[in-house]
Structure formats: C-alpha cells, structure tokens
Amino acid sequence: MNLLVFPMDEVTWSYIVLVLAIVPWLVYAFILTFFVLSILYGRFRMHMVSNAASLVEDLPGVTILKPLMGVETFLEQNLESHFNLQYPKFEILFCVADDQDPVISLIHKLQKRHPDVDSRIFLGGRSGILNPLVHNMTPAYEASKYDVVWVSTSRILVNTDMLLDMVVKLNDPKVALVHQMPFTTDQRGLAAAIEKVYFGATAAKYFLAFHVLGISCITGMSYLVKKVHLEDVQGVAYFGKFLAEDFFLSKYLHDKGFRHRIAAIPAQQNVATTSIAGYKDRMVRWLRLRLNMMPLTAGIFEFLSESVPLGVYASWSVYSLIGINPYLWFCGHWALWCILDYVQLKAVQNGPLPFSCATYILAWVIRELLYIFVYIEAICNVRRIKWGRRTYYLSNFGESIKVVDDRPLISV
C-alpha cells in the first residue's frame, strides 16, 4: 500500500508552530475582556436596584410559577419568602406533577398561614411535553391571571426588592425578559464554597460580560417574561420539546428583536445540603446540554477558556516562542486568575464571604481541576442526559429529544 506523504521542511514546521503558539494569546485577549467587563459591571452596576417610584401607581400584576417536586430542608423558607412579598398584585401558582408528592402538604400549611395571598395548586402537568419543568408548569401558565409571569424554581429564595427591580426593567417596551444571574446563599461546607465560587466567579464572568455585549445568555432558575410576546407560539408549552427550554425561549425572543435584561440582585439558590459529587453531576448535565446545542463553542472555546487548559497551552506557547520556563508561567497564570476570580466573587457577593481566604483558594483549586473531569465525563456519551426520573437522548443540536429510560434516578 502506497501512502501519500507530504514533505515538511523546517520553515513550514516553524510557521505551524507559530500559528499554534498565537492561539492562546487570542484566547487570553477574549478572557481578559470578559474579566474587565464583568468585574466593572459587578462593581458598579450589580446590586443597584431600579427605582420603582415611577411605577408605584401602575405596577403590573405578576403571576409566580413555582414548579415543585419533593421536599428539601430549606424549601419551606424558600416558598414562604414568596408569600411574604410586599407587592400590590400577585398570585402564586404551585405546579406539582404527582398528587402524592409530600410538597402538597407543605403548600397547604403555607396557604393556611397566609390566607390573604392568592395561591393555587395545579396537579398533573400537561401530557405530551417531554421537558419535565415545562410539563409541570404549563397548566398553571395557561391559567395565570397576569401578563407578567415570574418563573421561580424551588431552590430560589426571594425578596420584594428583587421583584420590584425586575418589574421596572421589564417595563421597557423593548425588553421581553428579565433574568437573575444564578448565585447561592451563604452555607457552610467545602461543597457549598465550591458552588459559590463557580456561580460567583466562573459563571458570573460570562453572564455579566455577555449582558454588557448584548449576547443572549440566561438561566431558567428565575426570570420574568411577558406572556404577550409568546402568544405566537401558544406560550411556554411550545418550548417543552427542548430540554434546554430557557435557551430556546430566550433565543426566540432575541430573534424577534427584543432585549434581555439582567436583574440587579442575583438569584439566591438556597439549598441546605450539597456535595462535590452532586455539584459535579450538575455541571456534567449542563455541559452536555451546551455541547449538544453549541458543540464548537462549548467543546473548544469554553474548554480553552478554563484556567487549566489555557494555562497549559499558554505555557507551551511562551516556551516555544521566547523560551520562558513553562512551569513558572503556569504558576503566575494560575495565581493571577485566582486573584481576578476573587475580585469577581467579592463584587457579586456584595459583602463578606462566608469562608476564609484559605477556604476560597482550596475551593477554587478543586473547582478548576474538577472541570477537567467534568469535561471528560460530559463528552463521553454526550447525547444522554439524566434529569429527574428520566434519561433523555438529544440530537439535532439539542432540538430533538426522546426518553430512553424511565427508571427512578436521583435528581441532579
């Protein structure tokens, strides 16, 4: 068998090495831009709640959709924070798929404690919808009284300032959706510190920078949306054919020419117990979704924008180009990245962190190293995603899903 061999002289090889060595510096330029934009936004714009004085006489009614499954330690506190909202017109619609779910008893308890709050329970969901969240909340969405709908998942702890800020931002006729950047309440333990570092530093860098650049990037944990803008597709039920319903809903509105706004106060995920394994499983599920929807972005650029892969790549680059010790470069690269993430986290936290600097460094190092294992697990069997009691198979860039396993599974 004859093999076709292309001879490569020293000059050609040197050009190839040069091109490969330039790539990490281009990535550095993007990452530095994201750091600067997100840190400045976090420092000077976040936590500056919009003034609701201009809307006091004309605040729109708000329907709060609460999709629920099971009872967690802080769930009562999270739900009661919605009952305690000081807002003139709102209703809370609880969405429960199983009529034997113990959460129903908790809801009844809270309804008796707050009889003046308009609240109802919707059981069973809507058949034919594969996305479990959309399946759960579609009947309540269709029965909602108000045009402004707040989707607020079970983990979210809220207050009145959050709602007022989002309502004022949504009042802009060019805005169809206002979302909260995901963050966490202050909890003890290393796993809780890792989650806070991830949401307050790594994730915040992209959420805030993308917002400044006008790029659509939202999460479905907590967002306000105007129903009128979803009438063409008959509401949220349309997005139940996607597993990442929040991505496709925001993309639909963005493609129609509407803007998205980010709330001044991040979403407060209030969960009593977490674990490093649980965090890892959650990251794998989310990364698999992104790999299916945006394979090049999530598979290549996102990978290279992490501190470990980019540090290794850049260390080789500086050694190849100018002979700098790659180990020293990586140490400096990692130290600077850690410091910038700390500055970012402090801006998002808007107060003292619930752990020491030593705990921060340990949590940060674990998070950065853990990403490599998350990435490897995510790209293995990338089409299959476990969520709730089901395993789903994705295809066609996340636009097609089917259930491949209905065995009971631990929710991640």
mmCIF file of C-alpha atoms in Angstrom:
data_model
loop_
_atom_site.group_PDB
_atom_site.id
_atom_site.type_symbol
_atom_site.label_atom_id
_atom_site.label_comp_id
_atom_site.label_asym_id
_atom_site.label_seq_id
_atom_site.Cartn_x
_atom_site.Cartn_y
_atom_site.Cartn_z
ATOM 1 C CA MET A 1 0.000 0.000 0.000
ATOM 2 C CA ASN A 2 1.405 3.343 -1.055
ATOM 3 C CA LEU A 3 0.966 6.203 1.390
ATOM 4 C CA LEU A 4 0.813 9.772 0.181
ATOM 5 C CA VAL A 5 3.420 11.659 2.195
ATOM 6 C CA PHE A 6 3.693 15.438 2.201
ATOM 7 C CA PRO A 7 7.254 16.511 2.933
ATOM 8 C CA MET A 8 7.543 19.244 5.548
ATOM 9 C CA ASP A 9 10.662 21.368 5.733
ATOM 10 C CA GLU A 10 11.852 23.239 8.786
ATOM 11 C CA VAL A 11 10.391 26.570 7.658
ATOM 12 C CA THR A 12 6.910 25.112 7.145
ATOM 13 C CA TRP A 13 7.011 23.447 10.527
ATOM 14 C CA SER A 14 8.122 26.684 12.196
ATOM 15 C CA TYR A 15 5.120 28.510 10.698
ATOM 16 C CA ILE A 16 2.763 25.831 12.002
ATOM 17 C CA VAL A 17 4.244 26.104 15.477
ATOM 18 C CA LEU A 18 3.981 29.915 15.287
ATOM 19 C CA VAL A 19 0.287 29.789 14.378
ATOM 20 C CA LEU A 20 -0.477 27.281 17.124
ATOM 21 C CA ALA A 21 1.501 29.370 19.621
ATOM 22 C CA ILE A 22 -0.503 32.516 18.788
ATOM 23 C CA VAL A 23 -3.892 30.906 19.521
ATOM 24 C CA PRO A 24 -3.707 31.058 23.352
ATOM 25 C CA TRP A 25 -2.912 34.784 23.170
ATOM 26 C CA LEU A 26 -6.092 35.368 21.201
ATOM 27 C CA VAL A 27 -7.993 33.434 23.875
ATOM 28 C CA TYR A 28 -6.227 35.498 26.551
ATOM 29 C CA ALA A 29 -7.498 38.661 24.837
ATOM 30 C CA PHE A 30 -11.100 37.421 24.972
ATOM 31 C CA ILE A 31 -10.812 36.243 28.566
ATOM 32 C CA LEU A 32 -9.217 39.491 29.723
ATOM 33 C CA THR A 33 -12.068 41.396 28.052
ATOM 34 C CA PHE A 34 -14.611 39.234 29.867
ATOM 35 C CA PHE A 35 -12.822 39.742 33.181
ATOM 36 C CA VAL A 36 -12.714 43.522 32.789
ATOM 37 C CA LEU A 37 -16.350 43.854 31.662
ATOM 38 C CA SER A 38 -17.744 41.513 34.304
ATOM 39 C CA ILE A 39 -15.711 42.927 37.200
ATOM 40 C CA LEU A 40 -16.613 46.516 36.307
ATOM 41 C CA TYR A 41 -20.288 45.632 35.882
ATOM 42 C CA GLY A 42 -20.308 43.677 39.120
ATOM 43 C CA ARG A 43 -18.583 46.500 40.971
ATOM 44 C CA PHE A 44 -20.595 49.461 39.644
ATOM 45 C CA ARG A 45 -23.947 48.117 38.375
ATOM 46 C CA MET A 46 -24.903 44.986 40.296
ATOM 47 C CA HIS A 47 -26.983 45.393 43.463
ATOM 48 C CA MET A 48 -28.140 48.828 42.272
ATOM 49 C CA VAL A 49 -31.864 48.150 42.370
ATOM 50 C CA SER A 50 -34.062 50.043 39.908
ATOM 51 C CA ASN A 51 -36.219 52.837 41.343
ATOM 52 C CA ALA A 52 -39.849 51.694 41.324
ATOM 53 C CA ALA A 53 -41.230 55.138 42.296
ATOM 54 C CA SER A 54 -42.330 55.881 38.721
ATOM 55 C CA LEU A 55 -44.460 52.717 38.645
ATOM 56 C CA VAL A 56 -45.954 52.803 42.140
ATOM 57 C CA GLU A 57 -49.407 53.682 40.808
ATOM 58 C CA ASP A 58 -49.180 51.342 37.850
ATOM 59 C CA LEU A 59 -47.301 48.216 38.939
ATOM 60 C CA PRO A 60 -48.433 45.296 36.751
ATOM 61 C CA GLY A 61 -49.844 42.149 38.309
ATOM 62 C CA VAL A 62 -47.380 39.263 38.486
ATOM 63 C CA THR A 63 -48.019 35.530 38.298
ATOM 64 C CA ILE A 64 -45.380 33.461 40.094
ATOM 65 C CA LEU A 65 -44.960 29.928 38.765
ATOM 66 C CA LYS A 66 -43.403 27.508 41.276
ATOM 67 C CA PRO A 67 -42.648 24.086 39.718
ATOM 68 C CA LEU A 68 -42.031 21.697 42.623
ATOM 69 C CA MET A 69 -41.071 18.079 43.245
ATOM 70 C CA GLY A 70 -40.339 16.694 46.715
ATOM 71 C CA VAL A 71 -39.419 18.483 49.933
ATOM 72 C CA GLU A 72 -35.918 19.741 50.744
ATOM 73 C CA THR A 73 -34.657 21.186 54.014
ATOM 74 C CA PHE A 74 -34.973 24.868 53.080
ATOM 75 C CA LEU A 75 -37.985 24.522 50.805
ATOM 76 C CA GLU A 76 -40.434 25.946 53.365
ATOM 77 C CA GLN A 77 -38.222 29.000 53.826
ATOM 78 C CA ASN A 78 -37.935 29.455 50.059
ATOM 79 C CA LEU A 79 -41.673 29.162 49.472
ATOM 80 C CA GLU A 80 -42.608 31.419 52.383
ATOM 81 C CA SER A 81 -40.340 34.143 51.015
ATOM 82 C CA HIS A 82 -42.748 34.317 48.048
ATOM 83 C CA PHE A 83 -45.773 34.602 50.350
ATOM 84 C CA ASN A 84 -44.034 37.467 52.178
ATOM 85 C CA LEU A 85 -43.552 39.639 49.086
ATOM 86 C CA GLN A 86 -44.800 43.203 49.611
ATOM 87 C CA TYR A 87 -46.315 43.729 46.173
ATOM 88 C CA PRO A 88 -49.823 45.003 45.335
ATOM 89 C CA LYS A 89 -50.983 42.359 42.831
ATOM 90 C CA PHE A 90 -49.525 38.894 42.565
ATOM 91 C CA GLU A 91 -50.543 35.258 42.603
ATOM 92 C CA ILE A 92 -48.531 32.122 43.337
ATOM 93 C CA LEU A 93 -49.313 29.057 41.236
ATOM 94 C CA PHE A 94 -47.736 25.872 42.564
ATOM 95 C CA CYS A 95 -47.077 23.215 39.929
ATOM 96 C CA VAL A 96 -46.846 19.607 41.163
ATOM 97 C CA ALA A 97 -46.733 16.619 38.831
ATOM 98 C CA ASP A 98 -47.609 13.875 41.363
ATOM 99 C CA ASP A 99 -50.736 14.163 43.537
ATOM 100 C CA GLN A 100 -48.961 12.049 46.199
ATOM 101 C CA ASP A 101 -45.992 14.403 46.457
ATOM 102 C CA PRO A 102 -45.350 15.414 50.106
ATOM 103 C CA VAL A 103 -44.796 19.001 48.979
ATOM 104 C CA ILE A 104 -48.592 19.377 48.694
ATOM 105 C CA SER A 105 -48.940 19.201 52.486
ATOM 106 C CA LEU A 106 -46.300 21.903 52.861
ATOM 107 C CA ILE A 107 -48.136 24.137 50.387
ATOM 108 C CA HIS A 108 -51.424 23.706 52.297
ATOM 109 C CA LYS A 109 -49.621 24.614 55.521
ATOM 110 C CA LEU A 110 -48.296 27.833 53.994
ATOM 111 C CA GLN A 111 -51.662 28.693 52.443
ATOM 112 C CA LYS A 112 -53.289 28.474 55.893
ATOM 113 C CA ARG A 113 -50.531 30.649 57.330
ATOM 114 C CA HIS A 114 -51.022 33.279 54.587
ATOM 115 C CA PRO A 115 -54.741 33.239 53.716
ATOM 116 C CA ASP A 116 -54.629 36.722 52.165
ATOM 117 C CA VAL A 117 -52.163 35.653 49.443
ATOM 118 C CA ASP A 118 -53.746 34.484 46.194
ATOM 119 C CA SER A 119 -52.339 30.996 45.610
ATOM 120 C CA ARG A 120 -53.438 27.800 43.875
ATOM 121 C CA ILE A 121 -52.105 24.286 43.259
ATOM 122 C CA PHE A 122 -52.017 22.688 39.801
ATOM 123 C CA LEU A 123 -51.556 18.919 39.665
ATOM 124 C CA GLY A 124 -50.537 16.559 36.899
ATOM 125 C CA GLY A 125 -48.810 18.716 34.326
ATOM 126 C CA ARG A 126 -49.509 18.616 30.591
ATOM 127 C CA SER A 127 -49.257 15.314 28.736
ATOM 128 C CA GLY A 128 -47.146 15.123 25.611
ATOM 129 C CA ILE A 129 -44.454 17.525 26.864
ATOM 130 C CA LEU A 130 -41.063 15.893 27.364
ATOM 131 C CA ASN A 131 -39.301 18.647 29.303
ATOM 132 C CA PRO A 132 -40.247 17.902 32.945
ATOM 133 C CA LEU A 133 -40.171 21.553 34.054
ATOM 134 C CA VAL A 134 -42.390 22.760 31.205
ATOM 135 C CA HIS A 135 -44.635 19.697 31.579
ATOM 136 C CA ASN A 136 -45.110 20.650 35.213
ATOM 137 C CA MET A 137 -45.888 24.352 34.846
ATOM 138 C CA THR A 138 -47.818 24.593 31.544
ATOM 139 C CA PRO A 139 -51.358 24.264 33.039
ATOM 140 C CA ALA A 140 -50.583 26.977 35.591
ATOM 141 C CA TYR A 141 -49.069 29.231 32.923
ATOM 142 C CA GLU A 142 -52.195 28.955 30.814
ATOM 143 C CA ALA A 143 -54.435 29.712 33.817
ATOM 144 C CA SER A 144 -52.393 32.698 35.028
ATOM 145 C CA LYS A 145 -54.240 35.982 35.620
ATOM 146 C CA TYR A 146 -51.475 38.380 34.718
ATOM 147 C CA ASP A 147 -49.393 39.096 31.640
ATOM 148 C CA VAL A 148 -46.147 39.245 33.608
ATOM 149 C CA VAL A 149 -45.003 35.753 34.630
ATOM 150 C CA TRP A 150 -42.182 35.007 37.056
ATOM 151 C CA VAL A 151 -40.740 31.504 36.714
ATOM 152 C CA SER A 152 -39.065 30.795 40.053
ATOM 153 C CA THR A 153 -37.781 27.289 40.733
ATOM 154 C CA SER A 154 -37.840 25.537 44.104
ATOM 155 C CA ARG A 155 -34.286 26.471 45.159
ATOM 156 C CA ILE A 156 -34.855 30.234 44.921
ATOM 157 C CA LEU A 157 -35.147 32.495 47.970
ATOM 158 C CA VAL A 158 -36.705 35.864 47.074
ATOM 159 C CA ASN A 159 -37.486 39.301 48.472
ATOM 160 C CA THR A 160 -39.520 42.336 47.448
ATOM 161 C CA ASP A 161 -36.555 44.320 46.092
ATOM 162 C CA MET A 162 -35.800 41.528 43.615
ATOM 163 C CA LEU A 163 -39.323 41.577 42.210
ATOM 164 C CA LEU A 164 -39.590 45.376 42.026
ATOM 165 C CA ASP A 165 -36.238 45.651 40.258
ATOM 166 C CA MET A 166 -37.195 43.049 37.644
ATOM 167 C CA VAL A 167 -40.654 44.564 37.082
ATOM 168 C CA VAL A 168 -39.168 48.036 36.479
ATOM 169 C CA LYS A 169 -36.652 46.619 33.994
ATOM 170 C CA LEU A 170 -39.392 44.652 32.210
ATOM 171 C CA ASN A 171 -41.468 47.835 31.854
ATOM 172 C CA ASP A 172 -39.210 48.896 28.966
ATOM 173 C CA PRO A 173 -41.189 48.092 25.765
ATOM 174 C CA LYS A 174 -38.001 46.836 24.106
ATOM 175 C CA VAL A 175 -37.448 44.271 26.893
ATOM 176 C CA ALA A 176 -39.334 40.954 26.873
ATOM 177 C CA LEU A 177 -37.414 39.065 29.548
ATOM 178 C CA VAL A 178 -35.529 39.881 32.759
ATOM 179 C CA HIS A 179 -33.480 37.150 34.431
ATOM 180 C CA GLN A 180 -31.447 36.738 37.570
ATOM 181 C CA MET A 181 -27.863 35.576 37.335
ATOM 182 C CA PRO A 182 -27.560 32.357 39.375
ATOM 183 C CA PHE A 183 -25.793 32.620 42.727
ATOM 184 C CA THR A 184 -26.078 30.971 46.163
ATOM 185 C CA THR A 185 -26.931 31.882 49.728
ATOM 186 C CA ASP A 186 -24.242 31.563 52.389
ATOM 187 C CA GLN A 187 -23.952 27.942 53.530
ATOM 188 C CA ARG A 188 -21.268 26.019 55.394
ATOM 189 C CA GLY A 189 -19.009 23.336 53.973
ATOM 190 C CA LEU A 190 -16.459 22.909 51.208
ATOM 191 C CA ALA A 191 -19.028 21.824 48.606
ATOM 192 C CA ALA A 192 -21.089 24.970 49.261
ATOM 193 C CA ALA A 193 -17.904 27.067 48.860
ATOM 194 C CA ILE A 194 -17.166 25.381 45.513
ATOM 195 C CA GLU A 195 -20.672 26.189 44.266
ATOM 196 C CA LYS A 196 -20.370 29.812 45.398
ATOM 197 C CA VAL A 197 -17.002 30.141 43.670
ATOM 198 C CA TYR A 198 -18.414 28.665 40.463
ATOM 199 C CA PHE A 199 -21.544 30.805 40.301
ATOM 200 C CA GLY A 200 -19.972 33.983 41.675
ATOM 201 C CA ALA A 201 -16.732 33.894 39.679
ATOM 202 C CA THR A 202 -16.594 31.462 36.745
ATOM 203 C CA ALA A 203 -20.239 31.698 35.645
ATOM 204 C CA ALA A 204 -20.582 35.390 36.577
ATOM 205 C CA LYS A 205 -17.680 36.291 34.273
ATOM 206 C CA TYR A 206 -19.683 35.148 31.256
ATOM 207 C CA PHE A 207 -23.203 36.114 32.373
ATOM 208 C CA LEU A 208 -22.185 39.714 33.068
ATOM 209 C CA ALA A 209 -19.817 40.162 30.124
ATOM 210 C CA PHE A 210 -22.337 38.693 27.680
ATOM 211 C CA HIS A 211 -25.006 41.006 29.095
ATOM 212 C CA VAL A 212 -22.779 44.045 28.512
ATOM 213 C CA LEU A 213 -22.040 42.866 24.960
ATOM 214 C CA GLY A 214 -25.730 42.236 24.211
ATOM 215 C CA ILE A 215 -25.331 38.473 23.827
ATOM 216 C CA SER A 216 -28.280 36.347 24.948
ATOM 217 C CA CYS A 217 -27.298 34.215 27.950
ATOM 218 C CA ILE A 218 -29.881 33.316 30.589
ATOM 219 C CA THR A 219 -30.716 30.558 33.028
ATOM 220 C CA GLY A 220 -34.216 29.289 33.756
ATOM 221 C CA MET A 221 -33.873 29.381 37.555
ATOM 222 C CA SER A 222 -35.562 32.760 37.929
ATOM 223 C CA TYR A 223 -36.849 35.064 35.192
ATOM 224 C CA LEU A 224 -39.719 37.423 34.348
ATOM 225 C CA VAL A 225 -41.310 37.248 30.916
ATOM 226 C CA LYS A 226 -44.266 38.936 29.212
ATOM 227 C CA LYS A 227 -46.859 36.404 28.057
ATOM 228 C CA VAL A 228 -47.945 38.614 25.185
ATOM 229 C CA HIS A 229 -44.619 38.051 23.436
ATOM 230 C CA LEU A 230 -45.105 34.274 23.499
ATOM 231 C CA GLU A 231 -48.619 34.282 22.006
ATOM 232 C CA ASP A 232 -47.350 33.415 18.516
ATOM 233 C CA VAL A 233 -46.176 30.027 19.814
ATOM 234 C CA GLN A 234 -49.020 29.482 22.322
ATOM 235 C CA GLY A 235 -46.920 30.096 25.419
ATOM 236 C CA VAL A 236 -44.246 28.089 27.227
ATOM 237 C CA ALA A 237 -45.700 24.724 26.128
ATOM 238 C CA TYR A 238 -44.010 25.198 22.740
ATOM 239 C CA PHE A 239 -40.598 25.087 24.387
ATOM 240 C CA GLY A 240 -41.367 21.793 26.131
ATOM 241 C CA LYS A 241 -39.959 19.941 23.128
ATOM 242 C CA PHE A 242 -36.498 21.183 24.122
ATOM 243 C CA LEU A 243 -34.620 20.019 27.198
ATOM 244 C CA ALA A 244 -32.945 23.454 27.480
ATOM 245 C CA GLU A 245 -36.223 25.368 27.337
ATOM 246 C CA ASP A 246 -34.665 28.548 28.763
ATOM 247 C CA PHE A 247 -32.064 28.703 25.974
ATOM 248 C CA PHE A 248 -34.604 28.320 23.174
ATOM 249 C CA LEU A 249 -37.166 30.637 24.811
ATOM 250 C CA SER A 250 -34.599 33.423 25.161
ATOM 251 C CA LYS A 251 -33.320 32.778 21.631
ATOM 252 C CA TYR A 252 -36.874 33.031 20.281
ATOM 253 C CA LEU A 253 -37.415 36.416 21.951
ATOM 254 C CA HIS A 254 -33.957 37.645 20.942
ATOM 255 C CA ASP A 255 -34.595 36.674 17.311
ATOM 256 C CA LYS A 256 -37.839 38.695 17.423
ATOM 257 C CA GLY A 257 -35.784 41.776 18.237
ATOM 258 C CA PHE A 258 -36.435 42.009 21.984
ATOM 259 C CA ARG A 259 -33.753 42.672 24.550
ATOM 260 C CA HIS A 260 -32.996 40.778 27.731
ATOM 261 C CA ARG A 261 -32.028 42.488 30.966
ATOM 262 C CA ILE A 262 -30.204 41.070 33.947
ATOM 263 C CA ALA A 263 -31.579 41.744 37.420
ATOM 264 C CA ALA A 264 -29.578 43.813 39.901
ATOM 265 C CA ILE A 265 -29.757 41.093 42.556
ATOM 266 C CA PRO A 266 -28.548 37.565 41.682
ATOM 267 C CA ALA A 267 -30.819 34.558 42.162
ATOM 268 C CA GLN A 268 -30.320 33.161 45.651
ATOM 269 C CA GLN A 269 -30.163 29.368 45.423
ATOM 270 C CA ASN A 270 -30.953 28.322 48.985
ATOM 271 C CA VAL A 271 -30.126 24.642 49.488
ATOM 272 C CA ALA A 272 -29.204 23.078 52.835
ATOM 273 C CA THR A 273 -27.188 20.102 51.692
ATOM 274 C CA THR A 274 -24.873 19.759 48.732
ATOM 275 C CA SER A 275 -21.910 17.591 47.846
ATOM 276 C CA ILE A 276 -18.968 17.762 45.495
ATOM 277 C CA ALA A 277 -20.316 14.717 43.638
ATOM 278 C CA GLY A 278 -23.726 16.382 43.296
ATOM 279 C CA TYR A 279 -22.114 19.572 42.022
ATOM 280 C CA LYS A 280 -20.063 17.557 39.512
ATOM 281 C CA ASP A 281 -23.154 15.725 38.213
ATOM 282 C CA ARG A 282 -24.976 19.028 37.778
ATOM 283 C CA MET A 283 -22.072 20.511 35.821
ATOM 284 C CA VAL A 284 -21.897 17.417 33.599
ATOM 285 C CA ARG A 285 -25.609 17.711 32.774
ATOM 286 C CA TRP A 286 -25.337 21.406 31.936
ATOM 287 C CA LEU A 287 -22.182 20.948 29.864
ATOM 288 C CA ARG A 288 -23.789 18.125 27.888
ATOM 289 C CA LEU A 289 -26.693 20.437 27.081
ATOM 290 C CA ARG A 290 -24.296 23.123 25.841
ATOM 291 C CA LEU A 291 -22.260 20.585 23.866
ATOM 292 C CA ASN A 292 -25.414 19.480 22.074
ATOM 293 C CA MET A 293 -26.673 22.995 21.365
ATOM 294 C CA MET A 294 -23.331 24.715 20.640
ATOM 295 C CA PRO A 295 -20.740 21.960 20.025
ATOM 296 C CA LEU A 296 -17.921 24.206 18.780
ATOM 297 C CA THR A 297 -18.412 26.907 21.396
ATOM 298 C CA ALA A 298 -18.774 24.527 24.349
ATOM 299 C CA GLY A 299 -16.395 21.875 23.074
ATOM 300 C CA ILE A 300 -13.478 24.073 22.037
ATOM 301 C CA PHE A 301 -13.719 27.713 23.129
ATOM 302 C CA GLU A 302 -15.273 27.007 26.523
ATOM 303 C CA PHE A 303 -12.642 24.339 27.146
ATOM 304 C CA LEU A 304 -9.802 26.691 26.202
ATOM 305 C CA SER A 305 -11.280 29.475 28.338
ATOM 306 C CA GLU A 306 -10.838 27.424 31.512
ATOM 307 C CA SER A 307 -7.756 28.229 33.580
ATOM 308 C CA VAL A 308 -6.083 24.791 33.431
ATOM 309 C CA PRO A 309 -6.281 24.037 29.673
ATOM 310 C CA LEU A 310 -5.446 27.625 28.725
ATOM 311 C CA GLY A 311 -2.618 27.742 31.266
ATOM 312 C CA VAL A 312 -1.032 24.576 29.914
ATOM 313 C CA TYR A 313 -1.442 25.749 26.316
ATOM 314 C CA ALA A 314 -0.057 29.232 27.037
ATOM 315 C CA SER A 315 2.864 27.771 28.993
ATOM 316 C CA TRP A 316 3.875 25.741 25.959
ATOM 317 C CA SER A 317 3.401 28.839 23.792
ATOM 318 C CA VAL A 318 5.735 31.117 25.798
ATOM 319 C CA TYR A 319 8.343 28.380 25.992
ATOM 320 C CA SER A 320 8.177 27.807 22.219
ATOM 321 C CA LEU A 321 8.216 31.484 21.325
ATOM 322 C CA ILE A 322 10.605 33.082 23.803
ATOM 323 C CA GLY A 323 11.925 30.282 25.990
ATOM 324 C CA ILE A 324 10.212 31.260 29.270
ATOM 325 C CA ASN A 325 10.067 28.459 31.851
ATOM 326 C CA PRO A 326 6.584 26.934 31.320
ATOM 327 C CA TYR A 327 6.214 25.905 34.972
ATOM 328 C CA LEU A 328 6.849 29.425 36.213
ATOM 329 C CA TRP A 329 4.448 30.818 33.618
ATOM 330 C CA PHE A 330 1.687 28.428 34.642
ATOM 331 C CA CYS A 331 2.104 29.306 38.321
ATOM 332 C CA GLY A 332 1.879 33.025 37.545
ATOM 333 C CA HIS A 333 -1.070 32.464 35.204
ATOM 334 C CA TRP A 334 -2.986 30.457 37.814
ATOM 335 C CA ALA A 335 -2.223 32.893 40.645
ATOM 336 C CA LEU A 336 -3.443 35.897 38.631
ATOM 337 C CA TRP A 337 -6.575 34.024 37.518
ATOM 338 C CA CYS A 338 -7.331 33.086 41.130
ATOM 339 C CA ILE A 339 -6.986 36.719 42.219
ATOM 340 C CA LEU A 340 -9.241 38.029 39.435
ATOM 341 C CA ASP A 341 -11.880 35.400 40.265
ATOM 342 C CA TYR A 342 -11.729 36.507 43.900
ATOM 343 C CA VAL A 343 -12.309 40.138 42.898
ATOM 344 C CA GLN A 344 -15.237 38.996 40.739
ATOM 345 C CA LEU A 345 -16.710 36.899 43.551
ATOM 346 C CA LYS A 346 -16.472 39.763 46.035
ATOM 347 C CA ALA A 347 -18.330 42.067 43.627
ATOM 348 C CA VAL A 348 -21.156 39.551 43.188
ATOM 349 C CA GLN A 349 -21.315 38.719 46.907
ATOM 350 C CA ASN A 350 -21.581 42.442 47.787
ATOM 351 C CA GLY A 351 -20.403 41.756 51.316
ATOM 352 C CA PRO A 352 -18.143 39.486 53.354
ATOM 353 C CA LEU A 353 -17.723 35.936 52.106
ATOM 354 C CA PRO A 354 -18.857 33.134 54.442
ATOM 355 C CA PHE A 355 -15.433 31.470 54.336
ATOM 356 C CA SER A 356 -11.765 32.351 54.789
ATOM 357 C CA CYS A 357 -9.232 33.123 52.050
ATOM 358 C CA ALA A 358 -7.690 29.687 52.615
ATOM 359 C CA THR A 359 -11.078 28.021 52.030
ATOM 360 C CA TYR A 360 -11.568 30.157 48.930
ATOM 361 C CA ILE A 361 -8.237 29.039 47.486
ATOM 362 C CA LEU A 362 -8.972 25.376 48.239
ATOM 363 C CA ALA A 363 -12.487 25.598 46.745
ATOM 364 C CA TRP A 364 -11.142 27.468 43.702
ATOM 365 C CA VAL A 365 -8.394 24.896 43.049
ATOM 366 C CA ILE A 366 -10.844 21.988 43.358
ATOM 367 C CA ARG A 367 -13.314 23.732 41.011
ATOM 368 C CA GLU A 368 -10.648 24.396 38.381
ATOM 369 C CA LEU A 369 -9.237 20.862 38.473
ATOM 370 C CA LEU A 370 -12.685 19.267 38.642
ATOM 371 C CA TYR A 371 -13.617 20.891 35.338
ATOM 372 C CA ILE A 372 -11.258 18.503 33.526
ATOM 373 C CA PHE A 373 -13.170 15.503 34.899
ATOM 374 C CA VAL A 374 -16.498 17.208 34.149
ATOM 375 C CA TYR A 375 -15.425 17.773 30.554
ATOM 376 C CA ILE A 376 -14.222 14.205 30.046
ATOM 377 C CA GLU A 377 -17.419 12.727 31.524
ATOM 378 C CA ALA A 378 -19.595 15.126 29.522
ATOM 379 C CA ILE A 379 -18.087 14.271 26.130
ATOM 380 C CA CYS A 380 -18.410 10.547 26.866
ATOM 381 C CA ASN A 381 -21.941 9.553 25.865
ATOM 382 C CA VAL A 382 -22.683 13.242 25.292
ATOM 383 C CA ARG A 383 -26.173 12.647 23.875
ATOM 384 C CA ARG A 384 -27.568 11.089 27.074
ATOM 385 C CA ILE A 385 -28.669 13.372 29.906
ATOM 386 C CA LYS A 386 -30.114 12.251 33.239
ATOM 387 C CA TRP A 387 -32.709 14.595 34.700
ATOM 388 C CA GLY A 388 -35.143 13.676 37.457
ATOM 389 C CA ARG A 389 -36.634 10.238 36.886
ATOM 390 C CA ARG A 390 -35.678 10.046 33.228
ATOM 391 C CA THR A 391 -32.729 9.749 30.893
ATOM 392 C CA TYR A 392 -33.018 11.736 27.660
ATOM 393 C CA TYR A 393 -31.331 11.371 24.299
ATOM 394 C CA LEU A 394 -30.564 14.613 22.427
ATOM 395 C CA SER A 395 -29.897 15.130 18.744
ATOM 396 C CA ASN A 396 -30.064 17.836 16.069
ATOM 397 C CA PHE A 397 -28.220 20.460 18.169
ATOM 398 C CA GLY A 398 -30.491 19.912 21.160
ATOM 399 C CA GLU A 399 -33.689 20.495 19.205
ATOM 400 C CA SER A 400 -34.775 16.846 19.258
ATOM 401 C CA ILE A 401 -35.149 14.788 22.424
ATOM 402 C CA LYS A 402 -36.598 11.431 23.325
ATOM 403 C CA VAL A 403 -36.919 9.487 26.545
ATOM 404 C CA VAL A 404 -34.684 6.425 26.631
ATOM 405 C CA ASP A 405 -35.017 5.431 30.291
ATOM 406 C CA ASP A 406 -37.812 5.933 32.842
ATOM 407 C CA ARG A 407 -36.089 4.328 35.827
ATOM 408 C CA PRO A 408 -36.106 6.417 39.032
ATOM 409 C CA LEU A 409 -32.932 8.493 39.205
ATOM 410 C CA ILE A 410 -31.511 10.931 41.711
ATOM 411 C CA SER A 411 -32.160 14.480 40.525
ATOM 412 C CA VAL A 412 -29.009 16.473 39.736
#
